PDB file of C-alpha atoms in Angstrom:
ATOM      1  CA  MET A  12      72.680  -2.346 -37.430  1.00 64.00           C
ATOM      2  CA  LYS A  13      73.296  -2.486 -33.606  1.00 67.00           C
ATOM      3  CA  GLU A  14      75.242   0.624 -33.332  1.00 83.00           C
ATOM      4  CA  LYS A  15      73.513   3.906 -31.856  1.00 92.00           C
ATOM      5  CA  LEU A  16      75.320   5.885 -34.555  1.00 90.00           C
ATOM      6  CA  SER A  17      73.810   3.768 -37.292  1.00 94.00           C
ATOM      7  CA  LYS A  18      70.309   4.137 -36.097  1.00 94.00           C
ATOM      8  CA  LEU A  19      70.892   7.766 -35.573  1.00 95.00           C
ATOM      9  CA  SER A  20      71.970   8.178 -39.158  1.00 95.00           C
ATOM     10  CA  ILE A  21      68.719   6.513 -40.455  1.00 96.00           C
ATOM     11  CA  TYR A  22      66.352   8.336 -38.197  1.00 97.00           C
ATOM     12  CA  SER A  23      67.942  11.686 -39.093  1.00 97.00           C
ATOM     13  CA  ILE A  24      67.513  10.992 -42.928  1.00 97.00           C
ATOM     14  CA  ILE A  25      63.812  10.124 -42.064  1.00 97.00           C
ATOM     15  CA  LEU A  26      63.563  13.397 -40.439  1.00 98.00           C
ATOM     16  CA  PHE A  27      65.038  15.064 -43.494  1.00 98.00           C
ATOM     17  CA  PHE A  28      62.203  13.587 -45.629  1.00 98.00           C
ATOM     18  CA  ALA A  29      59.757  14.747 -43.012  1.00 98.00           C
ATOM     19  CA  PHE A  30      60.855  18.248 -42.884  1.00 98.00           C
ATOM     20  CA  PHE A  31      61.361  18.538 -46.660  1.00 97.00           C
ATOM     21  CA  SER A  32      57.699  17.308 -46.982  1.00 97.00           C
ATOM     22  CA  ILE A  33      56.533  20.029 -44.744  1.00 97.00           C
ATOM     23  CA  PHE A  34      58.380  22.474 -46.682  1.00 96.00           C
ATOM     24  CA  LEU A  35      56.796  21.194 -49.875  1.00 95.00           C
ATOM     25  CA  LEU A  36      53.464  21.318 -48.284  1.00 96.00           C
ATOM     26  CA  PHE A  37      53.664  24.924 -47.351  1.00 95.00           C
ATOM     27  CA  ILE A  38      54.615  25.661 -50.977  1.00 93.00           C
ATOM     28  CA  LYS A  39      51.582  23.736 -52.191  1.00 95.00           C
ATOM     29  CA  LEU A  40      49.501  25.737 -49.792  1.00 95.00           C
ATOM     30  CA  GLY A  41      50.528  28.882 -51.384  1.00 91.00           C
ATOM     31  CA  GLU A  42      53.387  30.184 -49.394  1.00 89.00           C
ATOM     32  CA  ARG A  43      56.071  31.931 -51.366  1.00 89.00           C
ATOM     33  CA  GLY A  44      59.641  33.278 -50.558  1.00 83.00           C
ATOM     34  CA  GLY A  45      60.574  36.965 -50.226  1.00 82.00           C
ATOM     35  CA  GLN A  46      63.556  38.983 -51.257  1.00 86.00           C
ATOM     36  CA  THR A  47      65.845  37.165 -48.774  1.00 86.00           C
ATOM     37  CA  PHE A  48      66.196  33.655 -47.682  1.00 82.00           C
ATOM     38  CA  PHE A  49      64.650  34.520 -44.153  1.00 87.00           C
ATOM     39  CA  SER A  50      61.788  36.628 -45.613  1.00 90.00           C
ATOM     40  CA  ASN A  51      59.194  33.750 -44.959  1.00 90.00           C
ATOM     41  CA  LEU A  52      59.971  31.617 -41.753  1.00 91.00           C
ATOM     42  CA  LYS A  53      57.276  29.185 -42.671  1.00 92.00           C
ATOM     43  CA  LEU A  54      59.561  28.152 -45.511  1.00 93.00           C
ATOM     44  CA  THR A  55      62.996  28.781 -43.924  1.00 94.00           C
ATOM     45  CA  ILE A  56      62.602  26.844 -40.702  1.00 96.00           C
ATOM     46  CA  PRO A  57      61.482  23.481 -42.365  1.00 97.00           C
ATOM     47  CA  PHE A  58      64.158  23.916 -45.088  1.00 96.00           C
ATOM     48  CA  LEU A  59      66.984  24.662 -42.546  1.00 97.00           C
ATOM     49  CA  LEU A  60      65.916  21.700 -40.439  1.00 98.00           C
ATOM     50  CA  ALA A  61      65.777  19.345 -43.356  1.00 98.00           C
ATOM     51  CA  ALA A  62      69.252  20.492 -44.386  1.00 97.00           C
ATOM     52  CA  ALA A  63      70.694  20.039 -40.999  1.00 97.00           C
ATOM     53  CA  SER A  64      69.276  16.496 -40.387  1.00 98.00           C
ATOM     54  CA  GLY A  65      70.422  15.447 -43.827  1.00 97.00           C
ATOM     55  CA  ILE A  66      73.902  16.638 -43.275  1.00 97.00           C
ATOM     56  CA  PHE A  67      73.848  15.184 -39.717  1.00 97.00           C
ATOM     57  CA  SER A  68      72.872  11.853 -41.347  1.00 97.00           C
ATOM     58  CA  PHE A  69      75.923  12.036 -43.568  1.00 97.00           C
ATOM     59  CA  PHE A  70      78.342  12.635 -40.643  1.00 97.00           C
ATOM     60  CA  THR A  71      76.852   9.911 -38.361  1.00 96.00           C
ATOM     61  CA  GLY A  72      76.816   7.564 -41.195  1.00 96.00           C
ATOM     62  CA  ILE A  73      80.470   8.048 -42.046  1.00 96.00           C
ATOM     63  CA  ILE A  74      81.500   7.694 -38.530  1.00 95.00           C
ATOM     64  CA  SER A  75      79.661   4.666 -38.113  1.00 95.00           C
ATOM     65  CA  ILE A  76      81.007   3.079 -41.413  1.00 94.00           C
ATOM     66  CA  LEU A  77      84.543   3.963 -40.513  1.00 94.00           C
ATOM     67  CA  LYS A  78      84.804   3.632 -36.778  1.00 93.00           C
ATOM     68  CA  ASN A  79      82.274   0.834 -36.016  1.00 90.00           C
ATOM     69  CA  LYS A  80      82.576  -0.968 -39.328  1.00 90.00           C
ATOM     70  CA  GLU A  81      78.858  -0.726 -40.191  1.00 89.00           C
ATOM     71  CA  ARG A  82      77.797  -2.722 -43.145  1.00 90.00           C
ATOM     72  CA  SER A  83      74.019  -2.105 -43.207  1.00 94.00           C
ATOM     73  CA  ILE A  84      72.701  -1.259 -46.471  1.00 96.00           C
ATOM     74  CA  LEU A  85      70.385   1.479 -44.873  1.00 95.00           C
ATOM     75  CA  VAL A  86      73.368   3.182 -43.418  1.00 95.00           C
ATOM     76  CA  PHE A  87      75.006   3.247 -46.717  1.00 96.00           C
ATOM     77  CA  ILE A  88      71.765   4.653 -48.426  1.00 97.00           C
ATOM     78  CA  SER A  89      71.256   7.380 -45.557  1.00 97.00           C
ATOM     79  CA  THR A  90      74.993   8.271 -45.866  1.00 97.00           C
ATOM     80  CA  GLY A  91      74.695   8.548 -49.654  1.00 97.00           C
ATOM     81  CA  ILE A  92      71.599  10.789 -49.514  1.00 98.00           C
ATOM     82  CA  GLY A  93      73.252  12.785 -46.746  1.00 97.00           C
ATOM     83  CA  ALA A  94      76.259  13.313 -49.085  1.00 98.00           C
ATOM     84  CA  PHE A  95      74.196  14.483 -51.899  1.00 98.00           C
ATOM     85  CA  ILE A  96      72.474  17.136 -49.487  1.00 97.00           C
ATOM     86  CA  LEU A  97      75.791  18.166 -48.173  1.00 97.00           C
ATOM     87  CA  PHE A  98      77.099  18.707 -51.753  1.00 97.00           C
ATOM     88  CA  TRP A  99      73.939  20.530 -52.774  1.00 96.00           C
ATOM     89  CA  VAL A 100      73.765  22.859 -49.746  1.00 95.00           C
ATOM     90  CA  SER A 101      77.658  23.515 -50.183  1.00 96.00           C
ATOM     91  CA  ALA A 102      77.054  24.319 -53.794  1.00 96.00           C
ATOM     92  CA  GLU A 103      74.102  26.742 -53.092  1.00 92.00           C
ATOM     93  CA  ILE A 104      76.197  28.596 -50.544  1.00 92.00           C
ATOM     94  CA  LEU A 105      79.363  28.734 -52.747  1.00 96.00           C
ATOM     95  CA  PHE A 106      77.550  29.565 -55.914  1.00 94.00           C
ATOM     96  CA  PRO A 107      74.351  31.464 -55.221  1.00 84.00           C
ATOM     97  CA  HIS A 108      72.133  32.180 -58.146  1.00 77.00           C
TER      98      HIS A 108
END
């Protein structure tokens, strides 16, 4: 795991978990959403940052695996988690409930 993109993929998935933890902490402290997604910015901002860092982790991991032939298990794990996040966010956008 010597490549810069590999490390960036792992760091960004760590950031995903940090931002998602902040989001869950705000919910635990009693914050609730409103009528729209942007009604409560205390919940919106950490959630958007978490989603963006997860998706970024996926793309940097894929580039690192394909271009630089990275074979570190941590890069594969962060790319897999990032793929799940990308799928989940895409499904929420395409099929809102």
